[in-house]
mmCIF file of C-alpha atoms and ligand atoms in Angstrom:
data_model
loop_
_atom_site.group_PDB
_atom_site.id
_atom_site.type_symbol
_atom_site.label_atom_id
_atom_site.label_comp_id
_atom_site.label_asym_id
_atom_site.label_seq_id
_atom_site.Cartn_x
_atom_site.Cartn_y
_atom_site.Cartn_z
ATOM 1 C CA MET A 1 0.088 -0.076 -0.103
ATOM 2 C CA SER A 2 1.363 3.276 -0.901
ATOM 3 C CA ASP A 3 1.247 6.745 1.073
ATOM 4 C CA VAL A 4 -1.620 9.696 -1.015
ATOM 5 C CA ALA A 5 -0.249 13.032 -0.369
ATOM 6 C CA PRO A 6 -3.442 14.886 0.176
ATOM 7 C CA GLY A 7 -4.542 17.097 -2.832
ATOM 8 C CA PRO A 8 -5.619 20.080 -3.802
ATOM 9 C CA ARG A 9 -9.319 20.131 -1.868
ATOM 10 C CA MET A 10 -11.957 19.157 -5.021
ATOM 11 C CA PRO A 11 -15.019 21.932 -5.896
ATOM 12 C CA ALA A 12 -18.639 20.539 -6.266
ATOM 13 C CA ILE A 13 -19.007 22.346 -9.514
ATOM 14 C CA ARG A 14 -16.799 24.815 -11.053
ATOM 15 C CA VAL A 15 -18.377 26.916 -14.205
ATOM 16 C CA VAL A 16 -16.789 30.455 -16.398
ATOM 17 C CA MET A 17 -19.170 33.629 -15.797
ATOM 18 C CA MET A 18 -21.008 34.794 -18.839
ATOM 19 C CA PRO A 19 -22.236 38.416 -19.721
ATOM 20 C CA LYS A 20 -25.402 36.626 -19.813
ATOM 21 C CA ASP A 21 -25.178 36.469 -15.921
ATOM 22 C CA THR A 22 -24.922 40.107 -15.617
ATOM 23 C CA ASN A 23 -27.023 42.540 -13.685
ATOM 24 C CA ALA A 24 -27.813 45.823 -14.248
ATOM 25 C CA LEU A 25 -24.506 47.250 -12.683
ATOM 26 C CA GLY A 26 -22.589 44.890 -14.910
ATOM 27 C CA THR A 27 -21.096 42.003 -12.036
ATOM 28 C CA ILE A 28 -22.777 38.519 -11.947
ATOM 29 C CA PHE A 29 -26.631 38.384 -10.291
ATOM 30 C CA GLY A 30 -26.737 37.194 -6.715
ATOM 31 C CA GLY A 31 -29.355 35.115 -8.163
ATOM 32 C CA VAL A 32 -27.334 33.569 -10.845
ATOM 33 C CA ILE A 33 -24.447 32.906 -7.689
ATOM 34 C CA LEU A 34 -27.449 31.331 -5.310
ATOM 35 C CA SER A 35 -28.600 29.351 -8.236
ATOM 36 C CA TYR A 36 -24.964 27.211 -8.778
ATOM 37 C CA ILE A 37 -24.899 27.777 -4.345
ATOM 38 C CA ASP A 38 -27.918 25.341 -4.532
ATOM 39 C CA GLN A 39 -26.397 22.804 -7.378
ATOM 40 C CA ALA A 40 -23.288 22.369 -5.425
ATOM 41 C CA GLY A 41 -24.970 21.846 -1.998
ATOM 42 C CA ALA A 42 -27.381 19.239 -3.910
ATOM 43 C CA VAL A 43 -24.427 17.740 -5.057
ATOM 44 C CA GLU A 44 -22.353 17.083 -1.719
ATOM 45 C CA ALA A 45 -25.925 16.254 0.088
ATOM 46 C CA HIS A 46 -26.545 13.500 -2.648
ATOM 47 C CA ARG A 47 -23.464 11.965 -0.718
ATOM 48 C CA THR A 48 -25.050 11.078 1.867
ATOM 49 C CA CYS A 49 -28.852 10.452 0.780
ATOM 50 C CA PRO A 50 -28.369 9.348 -2.951
ATOM 51 C CA GLY A 51 -32.533 9.542 -3.212
ATOM 52 C CA ARG A 52 -34.962 12.417 -3.961
ATOM 53 C CA ILE A 53 -34.253 15.438 -2.344
ATOM 54 C CA VAL A 54 -35.356 18.732 -1.833
ATOM 55 C CA THR A 55 -33.979 22.840 -0.349
ATOM 56 C CA VAL A 56 -35.740 23.602 2.893
ATOM 57 C CA ALA A 57 -33.834 26.388 3.229
ATOM 58 C CA MET A 58 -30.795 28.594 2.151
ATOM 59 C CA ARG A 59 -29.449 30.555 4.768
ATOM 60 C CA GLU A 60 -26.354 32.838 6.284
ATOM 61 C CA VAL A 61 -26.198 33.614 2.805
ATOM 62 C CA VAL A 62 -23.165 36.043 2.658
ATOM 63 C CA PHE A 63 -21.998 37.916 -0.383
ATOM 64 C CA HIS A 64 -18.048 38.721 0.142
ATOM 65 C CA ALA A 65 -16.995 40.042 -3.161
ATOM 66 C CA PRO A 66 -18.120 41.032 -6.483
ATOM 67 C CA VAL A 67 -18.320 38.006 -9.131
ATOM 68 C CA PHE A 68 -17.342 39.158 -12.853
ATOM 69 C CA VAL A 69 -17.744 38.040 -16.192
ATOM 70 C CA GLY A 70 -14.661 35.790 -17.260
ATOM 71 C CA ASP A 71 -14.193 34.613 -13.204
ATOM 72 C CA LEU A 72 -13.163 30.779 -13.138
ATOM 73 C CA VAL A 73 -16.198 30.220 -10.169
ATOM 74 C CA SER A 74 -15.608 27.120 -7.785
ATOM 75 C CA LEU A 75 -17.870 25.737 -5.296
ATOM 76 C CA PHE A 76 -16.745 23.749 -2.345
ATOM 77 C CA THR A 77 -19.346 21.996 -0.054
ATOM 78 C CA VAL A 78 -19.138 20.445 3.520
ATOM 79 C CA THR A 79 -21.775 18.317 5.097
ATOM 80 C CA ARG A 80 -21.703 19.675 8.404
ATOM 81 C CA ARG A 81 -25.094 18.008 9.905
ATOM 82 C CA VAL A 82 -27.104 14.911 8.784
ATOM 83 C CA GLY A 83 -30.587 14.638 10.957
ATOM 84 C CA THR A 84 -34.001 12.402 10.571
ATOM 85 C CA THR A 85 -34.672 13.686 7.344
ATOM 86 C CA SER A 86 -32.234 16.059 6.458
ATOM 87 C CA VAL A 87 -28.795 17.185 5.622
ATOM 88 C CA THR A 88 -27.097 20.245 6.723
ATOM 89 C CA VAL A 89 -24.482 21.614 4.186
ATOM 90 C CA ALA A 90 -21.875 24.539 4.023
ATOM 91 C CA VAL A 91 -21.171 25.842 1.039
ATOM 92 C CA GLU A 92 -17.888 28.000 -0.329
ATOM 93 C CA VAL A 93 -17.929 29.993 -3.225
ATOM 94 C CA GLU A 94 -14.363 31.303 -4.782
ATOM 95 C CA ALA A 95 -13.453 33.101 -7.440
ATOM 96 C CA GLU A 96 -10.608 32.990 -9.705
ATOM 97 C CA ARG A 97 -10.457 36.405 -11.262
ATOM 98 C CA GLY A 98 -10.181 36.599 -15.372
ATOM 99 C CA ARG A 99 -9.229 33.173 -15.935
ATOM 100 C CA PRO A 100 -8.257 29.947 -14.798
ATOM 101 C CA GLY A 101 -5.389 30.039 -11.754
ATOM 102 C CA GLY A 102 -5.797 34.306 -11.519
ATOM 103 C CA PRO A 103 -5.981 35.396 -8.351
ATOM 104 C CA LYS A 104 -8.364 33.882 -6.146
ATOM 105 C CA VAL A 105 -11.253 35.529 -3.516
ATOM 106 C CA LYS A 106 -13.479 34.026 -1.490
ATOM 107 C CA VAL A 107 -16.959 36.098 -3.192
ATOM 108 C CA THR A 108 -19.818 33.960 -1.321
ATOM 109 C CA GLU A 109 -20.886 31.635 1.259
ATOM 110 C CA ALA A 110 -23.792 29.974 2.252
ATOM 111 C CA GLU A 111 -25.496 27.083 4.489
ATOM 112 C CA LEU A 112 -28.289 25.056 2.979
ATOM 113 C CA VAL A 113 -30.570 22.264 4.228
ATOM 114 C CA PHE A 114 -31.660 19.559 1.888
ATOM 115 C CA VAL A 115 -34.682 17.313 2.793
ATOM 116 C CA HIS A 116 -35.151 13.941 1.763
ATOM 117 C CA VAL A 117 -38.385 12.951 0.385
ATOM 118 C CA GLY A 118 -40.588 10.775 -0.949
ATOM 119 C CA GLN A 119 -42.727 10.444 -4.601
ATOM 120 C CA ASP A 120 -45.058 12.518 -2.484
ATOM 121 C CA GLY A 121 -42.964 14.914 -1.676
ATOM 122 C CA ARG A 122 -43.241 13.720 2.245
ATOM 123 C CA PRO A 123 -40.103 13.422 4.379
ATOM 124 C CA LEU A 124 -38.824 10.486 4.520
ATOM 125 C CA PRO A 125 -35.887 9.152 7.185
ATOM 126 C CA ILE A 126 -32.458 9.345 5.554
ATOM 127 C CA GLU A 127 -31.196 5.275 5.104
ATOM 128 C CA ARG A 128 -27.523 5.627 7.636
ATOM 129 C CA PRO A 129 -25.361 2.609 6.911
ATOM 130 C CA GLU A 130 -25.436 -0.344 8.988
ATOM 131 C CA ALA A 131 -22.773 0.423 11.789
ATOM 132 C CA PRO A 132 -20.119 -2.953 12.274
ATOM 133 C CA SER A 133 -21.154 -5.088 14.179
ATOM 134 C CA GLY A 134 -18.549 -5.962 16.868
ATOM 135 C CA GLY A 135 -16.588 -9.283 16.819
HETATM 136 C C1 LIG B 201 -39.442 19.871 2.392
HETATM 137 C C2 LIG B 201 -40.731 19.906 2.847
HETATM 138 C C3 LIG B 201 -41.100 18.578 2.196
HETATM 139 C C4 LIG B 201 -40.390 19.799 4.581
HETATM 140 O O1 LIG B 201 -41.894 19.097 5.125
HETATM 141 P P1 LIG B 201 -42.026 20.093 6.414
HETATM 142 O O2 LIG B 201 -43.219 19.904 6.679
HETATM 143 O O3 LIG B 201 -41.467 21.242 6.975
HETATM 144 O O4 LIG B 201 -41.094 18.462 7.432
HETATM 145 P P2 LIG B 201 -40.559 18.668 8.433
HETATM 146 O O5 LIG B 201 -41.249 19.585 9.172
HETATM 147 O O6 LIG B 201 -40.939 17.038 9.079
HETATM 148 O O7 LIG B 201 -39.273 18.548 8.860
HETATM 149 C C5 LIG B 201 -38.181 18.348 7.722
HETATM 150 C C6 LIG B 201 -36.812 18.476 8.167
HETATM 151 O O8 LIG B 201 -36.891 19.055 7.444
HETATM 152 C C7 LIG B 201 -35.928 20.162 8.462
HETATM 153 N N1 LIG B 201 -36.383 21.692 8.309
HETATM 154 C C8 LIG B 201 -38.106 22.102 8.297
HETATM 155 N N2 LIG B 201 -38.000 23.301 7.644
HETATM 156 C C9 LIG B 201 -36.596 23.939 7.907
HETATM 157 C C10 LIG B 201 -36.435 25.206 7.548
HETATM 158 N N3 LIG B 201 -37.125 26.476 7.806
HETATM 159 N N4 LIG B 201 -34.735 25.433 7.734
HETATM 160 C C11 LIG B 201 -34.146 24.025 8.345
HETATM 161 N N5 LIG B 201 -34.679 22.766 8.736
HETATM 162 C C12 LIG B 201 -36.088 22.841 8.163
HETATM 163 C C13 LIG B 201 -36.462 19.761 9.547
HETATM 164 O O9 LIG B 201 -35.432 20.979 11.283
HETATM 165 C C14 LIG B 201 -36.463 17.818 9.152
HETATM 166 O O10 LIG B 201 -34.640 17.899 9.809
HETATM 167 P P3 LIG B 201 -34.928 16.100 10.469
HETATM 168 O O11 LIG B 201 -35.926 15.552 10.024
HETATM 169 O O12 LIG B 201 -33.111 16.277 10.112
HETATM 170 O O13 LIG B 201 -35.043 16.640 11.798
HETATM 171 C C15 LIG B 201 -41.485 20.731 2.631
HETATM 172 O O14 LIG B 201 -41.043 21.976 3.604
HETATM 173 C C16 LIG B 201 -41.150 21.207 0.752
HETATM 174 O O15 LIG B 201 -41.768 20.498 0.505
HETATM 175 N N6 LIG B 201 -40.973 22.508 0.991
HETATM 176 C C17 LIG B 201 -40.779 22.902 -0.432
HETATM 177 C C18 LIG B 201 -39.326 22.490 -1.183
HETATM 178 C C19 LIG B 201 -38.479 22.553 -2.687
HETATM 179 O O16 LIG B 201 -40.219 22.649 -3.327
HETATM 180 N N7 LIG B 201 -37.881 23.137 -2.798
HETATM 181 C C20 LIG B 201 -37.378 23.511 -4.219
HETATM 182 C C21 LIG B 201 -37.118 25.170 -4.038
HETATM 183 S S1 LIG B 201 -38.272 25.878 -4.639
#
């Protein structure tokens, strides 16, 4: 078995900002960033809960700095809590200014709660992996 050095953290998603994403000021519309945050959070929540999930809350959303056309935006995620039917995920958004490899700026962060639901849209308990039995 060989040791593997820890690599750079991997974003849940990455996307280049385009002119169609701008607001009246010419910077990136906050709603576009929120949409990507929702997608990235869902990618993370699916690691815990592969079934059907819906977003019940987006909270603690803070826009620290504007995002510009041409920025490469990476969304990093971490699972904070797994409840009976819900998964809480933190999302951090980082922009590489103007190009991949450009200066990195933390632009936005948020916490989201996803709920596992059945076909009827009602909450369902999240299946937990069985603990290994003692020997
Ligand atoms: C998600 C939904 C099914 C939850 O229904 P509900 O009747 O509130 O369900 P419950 O009260 O049983 O709560 C279910 C879980 O969600 C959590 N939850 C509910 N409202 C919450 C809120 N405002 N913030 C954080 N967590 C919340 C509860 O704590 C619970 O978690 P747990 O089981 O891990 O303890 C319902 O609110 C819904 O359908 N919302 C719309 C979802 C949607 O369409 N999202 C897309 C965006 S438009």
